Amino acid sequence: MAARLPLALASTRLNSSSSSSSSSSSRSGDDVEVQEVEDQDVVSSPSLFARLSLLIPYAAADDEVGEEVVGNDYSSSNGGEEDDDGGGDDDDDDDDEESQLSSVTLDPLLQMTVNVNVNSHRNARRATGSTTRHLRFENPTTGLSILTSTSILVNGLLYAGFELGRQENNNTRRKIDWFKSFYGVEPSTLLPFFMDLKDQYPDICYKNCLMTMNWLYLYDTYPVLSGRWKYCEEYIGAIVIKYGKMMADIGRRKIVFELKHDVELGRTVDCCTFMIHEMRLDPSSKWFDWKYEFSLAIHEARVTSVRGPKVPSIHDITVFRGGKTDENKSEWDHSALYFQLKDNEKCVADSGYAGEPEKIVMTQKEHAADFKEFLARCKNRQETFHWRLKAFNILGGRFRHGTSVEHRMELHRMAVDAIVGVIQYDYENGHPPFDVC
């Protein structure tokens, strides 16, 4: 059977219509009458929403739009069965509202219609009559038209285990903190990221996007993810790699080397190392870490280049040049940052880049105090970016994926590109790095 995902409640839209009949009646298809004493009972009742959140069924991950979701009889405590007395009209002991979820259908607008049969107290129904109400909940994990920052927040927390009732009892700031604890960034950052991902890959599932972000940030093992996301481990393993590669592709598209302004000191550059599990079949000290070179724009909130992975024993300046000094320049890697800089461009770097004064500016004793302060802020800003990369546990801890050296390098670069892209989106959506001057 296909893996199943919970259809989360993101927003509600209520439509009412009057009915002259006071007795319960059934309807064919996906609609079921809702009978209640007062309209506001359904709108404001936290218990009803809490019960709905528990009753909503799990839809197969590969369900097509418009298919009816079938499976168990999703009903309230009465099991969806009629009372022995013929529907409950003569049950004088029924003092509380009962709700029964009859069916859930994904409609062509990528939403789901939840039709609830609410039986109020017998005497109250006789006095006030009955009304029909259809509760319509949007599902943000299947349709772009209903993807919002709020729906990402609500559903991301639902997947993480924060039920609706608990979300309703906490303010937005706390809910965002919860969300960031599972996904690394705020929903306002993921919204444009997911939209661009959808434009490039129209068939994506937003729940899988959130699951992949959760994997990148916390780097839990598959059994842990299986308990949280309700998929089997084999499915999770395939999906997070597939979606990780798609996210890496979007991330690479965000990296633009050219600056908006022609300035001499326009970029910082530095290398960062990440821990890797040693390859069991190819043990070597060169695999305990991998080195990457990152370049950031100084006067813009932008990452301008990513290079790697390289073995950690290579010196930073060698990575920058693309080769060693005892080699002919024609043999150097011409994709290196050394060859990408124009003649009038220089990078701010630390002492690890000594030896290229025409391309690198480092702090010197003869520099003025204010210029030293400027260079220090530039380098601190670069280190802050490295810290943000390692805030994602897949880069902050030991990377364990890959069946060979080449495969592990490929997957690690995938994770780096995906996270760099997410950080770039975060820069563009309200969380830029600090200014250097």
Tab-separated table of C-alpha atoms in Angstrom:
chain	number	residue	atom	x	y	z
A	1	MET	CA	0.000	0.000	0.000
A	2	ALA	CA	1.229	3.489	-0.749
A	3	ALA	CA	2.610	5.574	2.113
A	4	ARG	CA	0.014	7.744	3.807
A	5	LEU	CA	0.110	11.382	4.829
A	6	PRO	CA	-2.171	13.389	7.137
A	7	LEU	CA	-4.287	16.022	5.443
A	8	ALA	CA	-3.724	18.955	7.780
A	9	LEU	CA	-6.160	21.724	8.594
A	10	ALA	CA	-4.826	25.037	7.297
A	11	SER	CA	-7.789	27.387	7.062
A	12	THR	CA	-11.575	27.191	7.175
A	13	ARG	CA	-14.329	28.563	5.050
A	14	LEU	CA	-17.873	28.110	6.218
A	15	ASN	CA	-21.035	28.185	4.061
A	16	SER	CA	-24.464	27.934	5.676
A	17	SER	CA	-27.887	27.109	4.247
A	18	SER	CA	-31.238	26.694	6.004
A	19	SER	CA	-33.218	23.473	6.159
A	20	SER	CA	-36.858	23.130	7.204
A	21	SER	CA	-36.555	19.518	8.302
A	22	SER	CA	-35.783	18.776	11.964
A	23	SER	CA	-34.853	15.147	11.473
A	24	SER	CA	-31.575	13.710	10.199
A	25	SER	CA	-31.369	12.817	6.519
A	26	SER	CA	-28.585	11.219	4.514
A	27	ARG	CA	-27.043	12.577	1.342
A	28	SER	CA	-25.263	10.756	-1.442
A	29	GLY	CA	-21.700	11.390	-2.589
A	30	ASP	CA	-19.330	13.427	-0.439
A	31	ASP	CA	-21.775	15.818	1.314
A	32	VAL	CA	-23.369	15.074	4.662
A	33	GLU	CA	-25.729	17.386	6.501
A	34	VAL	CA	-24.525	19.217	9.554
A	35	GLN	CA	-27.197	19.722	12.185
A	36	GLU	CA	-26.604	21.953	15.179
A	37	VAL	CA	-28.370	24.100	17.743
A	38	GLU	CA	-26.608	27.351	16.931
A	39	ASP	CA	-24.319	28.260	14.056
A	40	GLN	CA	-21.613	29.644	16.323
A	41	ASP	CA	-21.310	26.321	18.135
A	42	VAL	CA	-19.415	24.791	15.222
A	43	VAL	CA	-17.394	27.911	14.483
A	44	SER	CA	-16.163	28.538	18.000
A	45	SER	CA	-16.067	25.082	19.513
A	46	PRO	CA	-12.397	24.148	20.131
A	47	SER	CA	-13.448	20.609	20.926
A	48	LEU	CA	-14.956	20.166	17.471
A	49	PHE	CA	-11.791	21.344	15.747
A	50	ALA	CA	-9.698	19.149	18.000
A	51	ARG	CA	-11.881	16.162	17.180
A	52	LEU	CA	-11.772	16.939	13.479
A	53	SER	CA	-7.996	17.042	13.575
A	54	LEU	CA	-8.007	13.537	14.993
A	55	LEU	CA	-10.647	12.219	12.633
A	56	ILE	CA	-9.246	13.404	9.325
A	57	PRO	CA	-7.996	10.353	7.440
A	58	TYR	CA	-4.660	9.675	5.882
A	59	ALA	CA	-4.519	9.991	2.098
A	60	ALA	CA	-2.120	7.935	0.000
A	61	ALA	CA	0.919	9.916	-1.052
A	62	ASP	CA	0.251	9.212	-4.717
A	63	ASP	CA	-3.506	9.955	-4.633
A	64	GLU	CA	-4.541	11.946	-7.683
A	65	VAL	CA	-6.526	15.159	-7.372
A	66	GLY	CA	-10.238	14.479	-7.397
A	67	GLU	CA	-9.952	10.934	-6.038
A	68	GLU	CA	-12.045	10.027	-3.046
A	69	VAL	CA	-10.036	9.149	-0.002
A	70	VAL	CA	-11.162	5.761	1.182
A	71	GLY	CA	-10.084	3.558	4.033
A	72	ASN	CA	-11.344	3.111	7.559
A	73	ASP	CA	-14.685	4.372	8.854
A	74	TYR	CA	-13.569	7.678	10.313
A	75	SER	CA	-16.194	8.480	12.883
A	76	SER	CA	-16.708	9.601	16.446
A	77	SER	CA	-16.940	7.501	19.548
A	78	ASN	CA	-20.116	5.809	18.392
A	79	GLY	CA	-18.148	4.150	15.597
A	80	GLY	CA	-20.335	5.690	12.905
A	81	GLU	CA	-23.140	3.230	13.633
A	82	GLU	CA	-26.761	4.168	14.149
A	83	ASP	CA	-28.212	3.951	17.629
A	84	ASP	CA	-30.371	0.960	18.413
A	85	ASP	CA	-33.398	3.214	18.686
A	86	GLY	CA	-33.215	4.279	15.050
A	87	GLY	CA	-30.834	7.178	14.775
A	88	GLY	CA	-30.834	8.619	18.275
A	89	ASP	CA	-33.934	10.840	18.089
A	90	ASP	CA	-35.432	9.239	21.207
A	91	ASP	CA	-32.263	9.144	23.279
A	92	ASP	CA	-33.034	11.437	26.227
A	93	ASP	CA	-29.606	10.888	27.794
A	94	ASP	CA	-27.765	12.493	24.880
A	95	ASP	CA	-26.849	15.805	26.497
A	96	ASP	CA	-23.628	16.467	24.586
A	97	GLU	CA	-22.936	17.202	20.946
A	98	GLU	CA	-21.747	14.258	18.881
A	99	SER	CA	-19.930	14.614	15.581
A	100	GLN	CA	-19.446	12.081	12.842
A	101	LEU	CA	-17.045	12.498	9.949
A	102	SER	CA	-18.644	10.772	6.999
A	103	SER	CA	-16.298	11.336	4.057
A	104	VAL	CA	-13.380	13.372	2.772
A	105	THR	CA	-12.793	14.134	-0.891
A	106	LEU	CA	-10.019	16.023	-2.680
A	107	ASP	CA	-11.730	18.348	-5.136
A	108	PRO	CA	-10.273	19.720	-8.417
A	109	LEU	CA	-9.127	22.890	-6.615
A	110	LEU	CA	-6.720	20.834	-4.544
A	111	GLN	CA	-8.764	21.314	-1.415
A	112	MET	CA	-10.629	18.873	0.727
A	113	THR	CA	-14.236	19.112	1.799
A	114	VAL	CA	-14.963	17.843	5.269
A	115	ASN	CA	-18.647	17.125	5.818
A	116	VAL	CA	-19.598	16.644	9.424
A	117	ASN	CA	-22.866	15.354	10.850
A	118	VAL	CA	-23.412	17.084	14.187
A	119	ASN	CA	-26.390	15.784	16.210
A	120	SER	CA	-27.495	18.243	18.867
A	121	HIS	CA	-29.748	17.585	21.822
A	122	ARG	CA	-33.144	16.220	20.771
A	123	ASN	CA	-35.187	18.905	22.532
A	124	ALA	CA	-32.998	21.699	21.176
A	125	ARG	CA	-33.425	20.425	17.612
A	126	ARG	CA	-37.201	20.370	18.029
A	127	ALA	CA	-37.186	23.926	19.302
A	128	THR	CA	-34.825	25.520	16.791
A	129	GLY	CA	-34.872	23.244	13.771
A	130	SER	CA	-31.697	22.247	11.940
A	131	THR	CA	-29.208	23.878	9.624
A	132	THR	CA	-26.800	22.414	7.108
A	133	ARG	CA	-23.201	23.468	7.135
A	134	HIS	CA	-20.204	22.263	5.125
A	135	LEU	CA	-16.744	22.751	6.596
A	136	ARG	CA	-14.101	23.274	3.932
A	137	PHE	CA	-10.426	22.987	4.809
A	138	GLU	CA	-7.608	23.802	2.469
A	139	ASN	CA	-4.755	21.337	2.194
A	140	PRO	CA	-1.474	23.266	1.738
A	141	THR	CA	0.600	20.195	1.018
A	142	THR	CA	-0.910	19.468	-2.375
A	143	GLY	CA	-1.741	22.744	-4.103
A	144	LEU	CA	0.268	25.865	-4.859
A	145	SER	CA	-2.827	28.069	-4.999
A	146	ILE	CA	-3.383	27.601	-1.269
A	147	LEU	CA	0.252	27.732	-0.148
A	148	THR	CA	0.798	30.568	2.329
A	149	SER	CA	3.172	31.302	5.174
A	150	THR	CA	0.356	30.588	7.607
A	151	SER	CA	-0.525	27.248	6.041
A	152	ILE	CA	3.145	26.226	6.053
A	153	LEU	CA	3.373	27.186	9.728
A	154	VAL	CA	0.190	25.374	10.768
A	155	ASN	CA	0.848	22.213	8.814
A	156	GLY	CA	4.552	22.100	9.593
A	157	LEU	CA	3.706	22.169	13.288
A	158	LEU	CA	0.994	19.541	12.838
A	159	TYR	CA	3.518	17.213	11.213
A	160	ALA	CA	5.928	17.927	14.066
A	161	GLY	CA	3.310	16.932	16.635
A	162	PHE	CA	1.758	20.257	17.689
A	163	GLU	CA	-1.996	19.711	17.459
A	164	LEU	CA	-4.349	22.524	16.497
A	165	GLY	CA	-5.621	23.102	20.002
A	166	ARG	CA	-2.118	23.734	21.271
A	167	GLN	CA	-1.337	26.019	18.347
A	168	GLU	CA	-4.462	28.073	19.035
A	169	ASN	CA	-3.380	28.592	22.645
A	170	ASN	CA	0.040	30.071	21.776
A	171	ASN	CA	1.103	33.266	20.085
A	172	THR	CA	2.683	33.518	16.654
A	173	ARG	CA	6.192	34.181	17.940
A	174	ARG	CA	6.262	30.968	19.924
A	175	LYS	CA	4.819	28.962	17.037
A	176	ILE	CA	7.490	30.318	14.717
A	177	ASP	CA	10.142	29.318	17.265
A	178	TRP	CA	8.665	25.813	17.303
A	179	PHE	CA	8.699	25.736	13.536
A	180	LYS	CA	12.331	26.838	13.321
A	181	SER	CA	13.285	24.127	15.810
A	182	PHE	CA	12.167	21.523	13.271
A	183	TYR	CA	12.859	23.182	9.909
A	184	GLY	CA	15.652	25.683	10.519
A	185	VAL	CA	14.031	28.787	9.029
A	186	GLU	CA	10.728	30.626	9.272
A	187	PRO	CA	7.695	29.849	7.084
A	188	SER	CA	8.109	33.206	5.334
A	189	THR	CA	11.439	31.915	4.008
A	190	LEU	CA	10.107	28.559	2.876
A	191	LEU	CA	7.150	30.094	1.023
A	192	PRO	CA	9.147	31.586	-1.915
A	193	PHE	CA	11.549	28.644	-1.794
A	194	PHE	CA	8.726	26.143	-2.207
A	195	MET	CA	7.084	28.292	-4.877
A	196	ASP	CA	10.257	28.358	-6.959
A	197	LEU	CA	10.647	24.642	-6.365
A	198	LYS	CA	7.101	24.132	-7.604
A	199	ASP	CA	7.750	26.220	-10.721
A	200	GLN	CA	10.733	24.075	-11.595
A	201	TYR	CA	9.274	20.740	-10.472
A	202	PRO	CA	5.455	20.910	-10.797
A	203	ASP	CA	4.830	17.424	-9.387
A	204	ILE	CA	6.342	18.003	-5.950
A	205	CYS	CA	4.446	17.288	-2.726
A	206	TYR	CA	4.774	20.001	-0.111
A	207	LYS	CA	4.691	17.522	2.737
A	208	ASN	CA	7.761	15.867	1.256
A	209	CYS	CA	9.378	19.303	1.003
A	210	LEU	CA	8.794	19.883	4.706
A	211	MET	CA	10.030	16.397	5.534
A	212	THR	CA	13.235	17.031	3.578
A	213	MET	CA	13.759	20.348	5.360
A	214	ASN	CA	13.250	18.542	8.660
A	215	TRP	CA	15.840	15.959	7.604
A	216	LEU	CA	18.355	18.620	6.548
A	217	TYR	CA	17.970	20.577	9.765
A	218	LEU	CA	17.782	17.870	12.432
A	219	TYR	CA	19.394	15.043	10.421
A	220	ASP	CA	17.427	12.425	12.300
A	221	THR	CA	17.787	8.775	11.389
A	222	TYR	CA	15.130	7.204	9.195
A	223	PRO	CA	13.419	5.343	12.084
A	224	VAL	CA	12.967	8.660	13.913
A	225	LEU	CA	11.611	10.306	10.759
A	226	SER	CA	9.312	7.344	10.194
A	227	GLY	CA	7.671	7.874	13.563
A	228	ARG	CA	7.183	11.581	12.921
A	229	TRP	CA	6.100	11.519	9.279
A	230	LYS	CA	4.230	8.188	9.203
A	231	TYR	CA	6.109	6.804	6.200
A	232	CYS	CA	8.211	3.669	5.986
A	233	GLU	CA	11.962	4.084	6.192
A	234	GLU	CA	12.526	2.972	2.591
A	235	TYR	CA	10.168	5.641	1.301
A	236	ILE	CA	11.732	8.346	3.474
A	237	GLY	CA	15.255	7.437	2.361
A	238	ALA	CA	14.362	7.729	-1.314
A	239	ILE	CA	12.292	10.893	-0.919
A	240	VAL	CA	14.740	12.989	1.105
A	241	ILE	CA	17.513	12.305	-1.415
A	242	LYS	CA	15.230	13.008	-4.378
A	243	TYR	CA	13.894	16.240	-2.902
A	244	GLY	CA	17.320	17.190	-1.563
A	245	LYS	CA	18.666	17.110	-5.112
A	246	MET	CA	15.808	19.267	-6.339
A	247	MET	CA	16.415	21.762	-3.533
A	248	ALA	CA	20.120	21.773	-4.347
A	249	ASP	CA	19.279	22.617	-7.959
A	250	ILE	CA	17.167	25.576	-6.833
A	251	GLY	CA	19.919	26.618	-4.435
A	252	ARG	CA	22.556	26.639	-7.177
A	253	ARG	CA	20.326	28.866	-9.300
A	254	LYS	CA	20.362	31.482	-6.524
A	255	ILE	CA	24.143	31.752	-6.475
A	256	VAL	CA	25.211	34.581	-8.784
A	257	PHE	CA	28.845	35.645	-8.896
A	258	GLU	CA	28.448	39.051	-10.533
A	259	LEU	CA	27.986	42.012	-8.203
A	260	LYS	CA	25.411	44.733	-8.668
A	261	HIS	CA	28.039	47.431	-8.176
A	262	ASP	CA	31.561	47.628	-9.533
A	263	VAL	CA	33.685	47.931	-6.392
A	264	GLU	CA	37.238	46.848	-5.658
A	265	LEU	CA	36.509	45.202	-2.307
A	266	GLY	CA	33.234	43.535	-3.118
A	267	ARG	CA	33.553	40.005	-1.670
A	268	THR	CA	34.852	37.999	1.244
A	269	VAL	CA	36.243	34.500	0.878
A	270	ASP	CA	37.082	31.752	3.334
A	271	CYS	CA	37.073	27.985	3.610
A	272	CYS	CA	34.980	25.891	5.961
A	273	THR	CA	35.322	22.208	6.839
A	274	PHE	CA	32.567	19.712	7.578
A	275	MET	CA	32.867	16.418	9.415
A	276	ILE	CA	32.399	13.185	7.469
A	277	HIS	CA	32.175	9.580	8.603
A	278	GLU	CA	35.280	7.751	7.464
A	279	MET	CA	34.631	5.423	4.561
A	280	ARG	CA	34.654	1.887	5.919
A	281	LEU	CA	35.944	0.346	2.677
A	282	ASP	CA	38.382	3.154	1.945
A	283	PRO	CA	39.853	4.272	5.294
A	284	SER	CA	41.987	7.373	4.967
A	285	SER	CA	42.687	10.471	7.008
A	286	LYS	CA	41.691	12.606	4.029
A	287	TRP	CA	38.015	11.636	4.487
A	288	PHE	CA	37.480	12.723	8.085
A	289	ASP	CA	36.641	16.259	6.899
A	290	TRP	CA	35.747	17.955	3.642
A	291	LYS	CA	36.618	21.517	2.816
A	292	TYR	CA	34.489	24.030	0.923
A	293	GLU	CA	35.262	27.568	-0.177
A	294	PHE	CA	32.518	30.184	0.142
A	295	SER	CA	32.441	33.721	-1.155
A	296	LEU	CA	29.964	36.376	0.011
A	297	ALA	CA	29.176	39.813	-1.361
A	298	ILE	CA	30.214	42.500	1.120
A	299	HIS	CA	27.670	45.177	0.196
A	300	GLU	CA	24.836	42.811	-0.729
A	301	ALA	CA	23.021	40.065	1.145
A	302	ARG	CA	24.167	37.386	-1.238
A	303	VAL	CA	26.326	34.277	-1.574
A	304	THR	CA	28.440	34.591	-4.710
A	305	SER	CA	30.264	31.270	-5.027
A	306	VAL	CA	30.579	27.777	-3.556
A	307	ARG	CA	33.424	25.391	-4.369
A	308	GLY	CA	34.095	21.922	-3.033
A	309	PRO	CA	34.314	19.421	-1.576
A	310	LYS	CA	38.079	19.306	-1.237
A	311	VAL	CA	40.196	17.171	1.056
A	312	PRO	CA	40.967	19.086	4.263
A	313	SER	CA	44.738	18.873	3.855
A	314	ILE	CA	44.629	21.317	0.928
A	315	HIS	CA	45.569	24.814	2.020
A	316	ASP	CA	43.016	27.606	1.687
A	317	ILE	CA	45.146	29.576	-0.760
A	318	THR	CA	45.579	26.462	-2.894
A	319	VAL	CA	41.808	26.097	-3.118
A	320	PHE	CA	41.577	29.780	-4.049
A	321	ARG	CA	44.189	29.467	-6.798
A	322	GLY	CA	43.011	26.121	-8.084
A	323	GLY	CA	46.511	24.686	-7.943
A	324	LYS	CA	49.897	24.728	-6.219
A	325	THR	CA	52.655	27.236	-6.838
A	326	ASP	CA	55.030	24.537	-8.054
A	327	GLU	CA	52.596	23.809	-10.882
A	328	ASN	CA	52.245	25.756	-14.075
A	329	LYS	CA	49.352	28.236	-13.995
A	330	SER	CA	47.950	26.693	-17.130
A	331	GLU	CA	47.456	23.486	-15.140
A	332	TRP	CA	45.440	25.200	-12.400
A	333	ASP	CA	41.691	24.747	-12.169
A	334	HIS	CA	40.332	27.721	-14.085
A	335	SER	CA	36.983	27.497	-12.317
A	336	ALA	CA	38.766	28.634	-9.138
A	337	LEU	CA	37.900	31.990	-7.642
A	338	TYR	CA	41.355	33.283	-8.581
A	339	PHE	CA	40.380	33.201	-12.248
A	340	GLN	CA	36.837	34.481	-11.718
A	341	LEU	CA	37.892	37.823	-10.227
A	342	LYS	CA	38.389	40.740	-12.588
A	343	ASP	CA	41.687	42.606	-12.660
A	344	ASN	CA	40.345	45.389	-10.453
A	345	GLU	CA	38.574	43.104	-7.970
A	346	LYS	CA	39.870	41.837	-4.640
A	347	CYS	CA	38.525	39.715	-1.815
A	348	VAL	CA	38.781	40.244	1.929
A	349	ALA	CA	40.252	37.151	3.583
A	350	ASP	CA	42.174	35.986	6.641
A	351	SER	CA	45.837	35.054	6.945
A	352	GLY	CA	45.214	31.658	5.333
A	353	TYR	CA	45.169	33.447	1.984
A	354	ALA	CA	48.578	35.056	2.250
A	355	GLY	CA	50.585	35.062	-0.958
A	356	GLU	CA	48.226	36.748	-3.413
A	357	PRO	CA	48.292	40.488	-2.613
A	358	GLU	CA	46.902	41.341	-6.053
A	359	LYS	CA	43.740	39.356	-5.325
A	360	ILE	CA	43.473	39.252	-1.519
A	361	VAL	CA	43.309	41.985	1.120
A	362	MET	CA	44.287	40.959	4.647
A	363	THR	CA	44.635	42.994	7.829
A	364	GLN	CA	48.036	44.630	8.057
A	365	LYS	CA	49.707	46.610	10.841
A	366	GLU	CA	49.929	49.731	8.695
A	367	HIS	CA	46.173	49.830	8.068
A	368	ALA	CA	44.150	52.582	9.707
A	369	ALA	CA	42.024	51.638	12.708
A	370	ASP	CA	38.709	52.208	10.919
A	371	PHE	CA	39.839	50.090	7.948
A	372	LYS	CA	40.920	47.314	10.320
A	373	GLU	CA	37.470	47.487	11.866
A	374	PHE	CA	35.896	47.211	8.412
A	375	LEU	CA	37.997	44.163	7.535
A	376	ALA	CA	37.214	42.537	10.895
A	377	ARG	CA	33.475	42.968	10.364
A	378	CYS	CA	33.755	41.523	6.875
A	379	LYS	CA	35.504	38.416	8.181
A	380	ASN	CA	33.096	38.063	11.114
A	381	ARG	CA	30.205	38.243	8.677
A	382	GLN	CA	31.744	35.415	6.683
A	383	GLU	CA	32.163	33.306	9.818
A	384	THR	CA	28.541	33.973	10.740
A	385	PHE	CA	27.540	32.473	7.411
A	386	HIS	CA	29.609	29.369	8.189
A	387	TRP	CA	27.861	29.132	11.554
A	388	ARG	CA	24.484	29.267	9.833
A	389	LEU	CA	25.490	26.425	7.554
A	390	LYS	CA	26.455	24.272	10.517
A	391	ALA	CA	23.233	25.105	12.346
A	392	PHE	CA	21.757	22.482	10.018
A	393	ASN	CA	22.754	19.216	11.646
A	394	ILE	CA	23.399	17.503	8.339
A	395	LEU	CA	26.417	19.836	8.019
A	396	GLY	CA	27.069	20.498	11.701
A	397	GLY	CA	27.372	16.809	12.592
A	398	ARG	CA	29.105	13.926	10.870
A	399	PHE	CA	27.672	13.251	7.442
A	400	ARG	CA	26.867	9.559	7.124
A	401	HIS	CA	25.156	9.118	3.743
A	402	GLY	CA	26.702	7.582	0.641
A	403	THR	CA	27.833	4.105	-0.347
A	404	SER	CA	31.216	5.123	-1.778
A	405	VAL	CA	33.587	8.059	-1.610
A	406	GLU	CA	32.236	9.526	-4.842
A	407	HIS	CA	28.617	8.971	-3.839
A	408	ARG	CA	29.167	10.489	-0.413
A	409	MET	CA	30.849	13.526	-1.941
A	410	GLU	CA	27.927	13.949	-4.332
A	411	LEU	CA	25.336	13.771	-1.561
A	412	HIS	CA	27.292	16.083	0.711
A	413	ARG	CA	27.553	18.689	-2.035
A	414	MET	CA	23.805	18.268	-2.540
A	415	ALA	CA	23.214	19.109	1.130
A	416	VAL	CA	25.552	22.110	0.969
A	417	ASP	CA	23.884	23.551	-2.142
A	418	ALA	CA	20.402	23.033	-0.722
A	419	ILE	CA	21.240	24.749	2.571
A	420	VAL	CA	23.123	27.593	0.910
A	421	GLY	CA	20.012	28.147	-1.201
A	422	VAL	CA	17.757	28.168	1.865
A	423	ILE	CA	20.033	30.678	3.603
A	424	GLN	CA	19.983	32.851	0.482
A	425	TYR	CA	16.190	32.817	0.514
A	426	ASP	CA	16.340	33.711	4.207
A	427	TYR	CA	18.598	36.660	3.371
A	428	GLU	CA	16.037	37.873	0.844
A	429	ASN	CA	13.058	37.475	3.141
A	430	GLY	CA	13.744	39.547	6.189
A	431	HIS	CA	16.885	37.979	7.677
A	432	PRO	CA	19.949	39.421	5.901
A	433	PRO	CA	23.461	39.299	7.382
A	434	PHE	CA	24.609	42.309	9.362
A	435	ASP	CA	26.025	45.351	7.576
A	436	VAL	CA	29.765	45.875	7.635
A	437	CYS	CA	29.688	49.655	7.478
